[in-house]
Amino acid sequence: MIHKLLGKCWRGRLDSMRRASSTKTISGASQVTRPPCYVTRSFLMHRNANDRGGSRRLSMIVRGTDLLEDSLAHGPRRKIILESYAPSGVDVKGLIQVGASPEDGDIVGEDKIVHMNGSVVAFPDACYLFNATKPSEVTLETLSVVKLYHPTVEYLFIGSDRPIHPRELERINKDFRKSDIVVQHFDIMNAMGSFNILNGEDRRVACVLIIDPNS
């Protein structure tokens, strides 16, 4: 299936990231300017994307197909999905479900999207507000909450549209490397997408998104 093919590509890329993390310093990313709202995955799966046998063909993948739907839906717990972000915060799916008295358009048992006001730290099945609004507030000390999560994560993605100071980022990498945690800094969009894909593959992953309300 397509999500398995994507998983193989990402596993190869992330294995190379793990090797690189032990040999070189990762510098801060350049500033990225984006429109006021950003979406990583919010399209519904195309109803005609299945063949007669019920399996999805590569040739049947069309625009609007959600490649992560199957992988993010399985498992004993609901998985966190980072849907989109704006200067006010992050839209998160997987925290709560529609109850017995749904509102118009809702389906009982369906995951609802919650807008979390501000920066967040996300784990495979949990998401919390993170007390930081600019990259300079991302330090080894403020990221200590990631080490408290069990089981220990394999990857930590830090998402911000402004760079983190290279010296502090190297300090974070050096300390987390002792716990076999690979740390990568991306812009917010790529950090969200990387988290969603690895979470769909049942990898132990965490993501910190720094939302600047003045951006």
C-alpha positions as MATLAB code, in Angstrom:
seq = 'MIHKLLGKCWRGRLDSMRRASSTKTISGASQVTRPPCYVTRSFLMHRNANDRGGSRRLSMIVRGTDLLEDSLAHGPRRKIILESYAPSGVDVKGLIQVGASPEDGDIVGEDKIVHMNGSVVAFPDACYLFNATKPSEVTLETLSVVKLYHPTVEYLFIGSDRPIHPRELERINKDFRKSDIVVQHFDIMNAMGSFNILNGEDRRVACVLIIDPNS';
ca = [
       0.000    0.000    0.000;
       1.023    3.605   -0.567;
       1.578    4.411    3.109;
       3.964    1.438    3.337;
       5.916    2.724    0.337;
       6.078    6.151    1.952;
       7.213    4.502    5.182;
      10.127    2.775    3.437;
      11.262    6.061    1.918;
      11.032    7.854    5.258;
      12.782    5.052    7.125;
      15.696    5.269    4.705;
      15.832    9.042    5.064;
      15.579    8.919    8.855;
      18.256    6.226    9.139;
      20.583    8.542    7.225;
      19.536   11.372    9.577;
      20.486    9.204   12.559;
      23.931    8.507   11.080;
      24.455   12.159   10.243;
      23.402   13.320   13.704;
      26.460   11.663   15.248;
      28.962   13.267   12.886;
      27.923   16.821   12.113;
      26.304   19.905   13.532;
      22.826   20.820   12.340;
      22.505   24.521   11.677;
      19.332   26.572   12.062;
      16.919   26.770    9.162;
      16.398   29.994    7.230;
      13.279   32.050    7.808;
      10.244   31.063    5.762;
       7.411   33.442    4.977;
       3.983   31.817    4.558;
       0.372   32.871    4.237;
      -1.655   33.116    7.469;
      -3.011   29.546    7.492;
      -1.218   26.304    6.680;
      -2.622   22.807    6.190;
      -0.690   19.520    6.246;
      -3.451   16.933    5.802;
      -7.158   17.701    5.757;
      -8.396   16.091    2.535;
     -10.824   13.186    2.695;
     -10.062    9.954    0.881;
     -11.591    9.771   -2.584;
     -14.446    7.245   -2.511;
     -13.490    5.798   -5.869;
      -9.870    5.115   -4.895;
     -10.488    1.386   -4.284;
     -10.655   -1.399   -6.858;
     -13.200   -4.210   -6.851;
     -11.215   -6.253   -4.380;
     -11.125   -3.390   -1.888;
      -7.385   -2.704   -2.179;
      -6.008    0.621   -3.331;
      -4.063    0.755   -6.587;
      -1.297    3.206   -7.365;
      -3.129    4.130  -10.558;
      -6.268    4.925   -8.570;
      -4.648    7.554   -6.342;
      -6.225   10.850   -7.303;
      -6.058   14.384   -6.031;
      -7.761   14.556   -2.641;
      -6.717   11.048   -1.536;
      -5.567   10.872    2.091;
      -2.518    8.610    2.006;
      -2.285    8.482    5.808;
      -5.893    7.526    6.551;
      -5.322    3.783    7.006;
      -2.119    3.976    9.039;
      -3.356    6.734   11.359;
      -6.638    4.926   12.020;
      -5.271    1.611   13.324;
      -3.926    0.799   16.776;
      -5.288    0.539   20.348;
      -5.237    4.316   20.880;
      -6.287    7.281   18.809;
      -3.265    8.871   17.197;
      -2.498   12.559   17.299;
      -2.692   14.272   13.911;
      -1.345   17.792   13.433;
      -3.833   19.166   10.923;
      -2.892   22.806   10.359;
      -1.557   25.930   12.052;
      -2.048   29.674   12.142;
      -0.571   32.570   14.163;
      -3.100   31.772   16.912;
      -2.125   28.122   17.350;
      -2.371   24.570   16.017;
      -5.343   22.439   14.915;
      -4.987   18.979   16.473;
      -7.043   15.870   15.734;
      -7.215   12.822   17.996;
      -7.666   14.443   21.409;
     -11.452   14.049   21.760;
     -14.277   12.246   19.985;
     -17.823   13.271   19.114;
     -20.162   12.198   21.932;
     -23.699   10.851   21.965;
     -25.205   14.262   21.127;
     -23.416   15.346   17.943;
     -23.741   18.804   16.502;
     -24.777   19.394   12.904;
     -22.396   17.651   10.532;
     -20.648   15.595   13.244;
     -20.615   11.783   13.405;
     -20.747    9.917   16.716;
     -17.332    8.481   17.572;
     -15.498   10.637   15.037;
     -12.369   12.501   16.140;
     -12.919   16.234   16.507;
     -10.389   18.916   15.644;
      -9.292   21.022   18.597;
      -7.561   24.372   18.131;
      -4.810   24.687   20.726;
      -3.932   28.326   21.312;
      -0.172   28.702   21.136;
       2.852   26.465   20.746;
       2.485   22.722   21.346;
       4.474   19.592   22.072;
       2.948   16.486   20.477;
       3.509   12.797   21.186;
       1.993    9.760   19.406;
      -1.198    9.829   21.498;
      -1.049   13.097   23.462;
      -0.579   16.809   22.841;
       0.114   19.657   25.277;
       0.629   23.403   25.194;
       4.291   24.418   25.162;
       5.348   27.617   26.915;
       7.403   29.257   24.154;
       6.606   31.795   21.448;
       9.996   32.266   19.761;
      12.952   30.038   18.846;
      15.220   31.673   21.425;
      12.999   30.114   24.118;
      13.712   26.605   22.815;
      16.505   25.331   25.041;
      17.727   22.044   26.448;
      15.914   22.887   29.671;
      12.538   23.685   28.090;
      12.715   20.471   26.030;
      13.278   18.314   29.123;
       9.558   17.410   29.054;
      10.268   15.241   25.995;
      12.554   13.021   28.071;
       9.791   12.449   30.609;
       7.614   10.725   28.032;
       7.579    6.925   28.134;
       8.367    4.951   26.114;
      11.302    7.135   25.130;
      10.918    8.687   21.688;
      13.285    7.963   18.797;
      12.894   11.278   16.987;
      12.189   14.837   18.036;
      11.178   17.360   15.388;
      11.358   21.044   16.277;
       9.269   23.237   14.009;
       9.744   27.003   13.765;
       9.722   29.431   10.879;
      12.708   31.271   12.332;
      16.105   29.672   13.055;
      17.248   28.382   16.417;
      20.685   29.559   17.459;
      23.174   26.956   16.121;
      25.060   26.751   19.405;
      21.898   25.954   21.381;
      20.737   23.482   18.731;
      24.074   21.658   18.930;
      23.773   21.599   22.733;
      20.306   20.033   22.406;
      21.548   17.484   19.864;
      24.530   16.509   21.986;
      22.434   15.878   25.091;
      19.566   14.049   23.348;
      22.059   11.885   21.458;
      23.021   10.334   24.803;
      19.460    8.962   24.984;
      19.538    7.817   21.334;
      17.068   10.523   20.322;
      17.583   12.138   16.922;
      16.720   15.852   16.896;
      15.896   17.710   13.687;
      14.889   21.323   13.146;
      12.453   22.084   10.304;
      10.075   24.835    9.354;
       6.653   24.285   10.934;
       5.031   22.729    7.873;
       7.739   20.076    7.403;
       7.862   19.307   11.129;
       4.113   18.641   11.157;
       4.247   16.453    8.058;
       7.231   14.452    9.340;
       5.477   13.846   12.661;
       2.243   12.694   11.004;
       4.011   10.243    8.684;
       6.170    8.662   11.391;
       3.254    8.497   13.799;
       1.327    6.663   11.094;
       4.203    4.165   10.978;
       3.947    3.613   14.771;
       7.344    5.188   15.369;
       8.104    6.775   18.729;
       8.177   10.422   17.717;
       7.658   13.829   19.303;
       7.168   17.248   17.760;
       7.531   20.743   19.201;
       5.906   23.549   17.206;
       6.838   27.126   18.025;
       3.958   29.441   17.107;
       4.764   33.134   17.072;
       1.516   35.128   17.487;
       3.222   38.155   15.918;
       4.263   36.381   12.731;
];
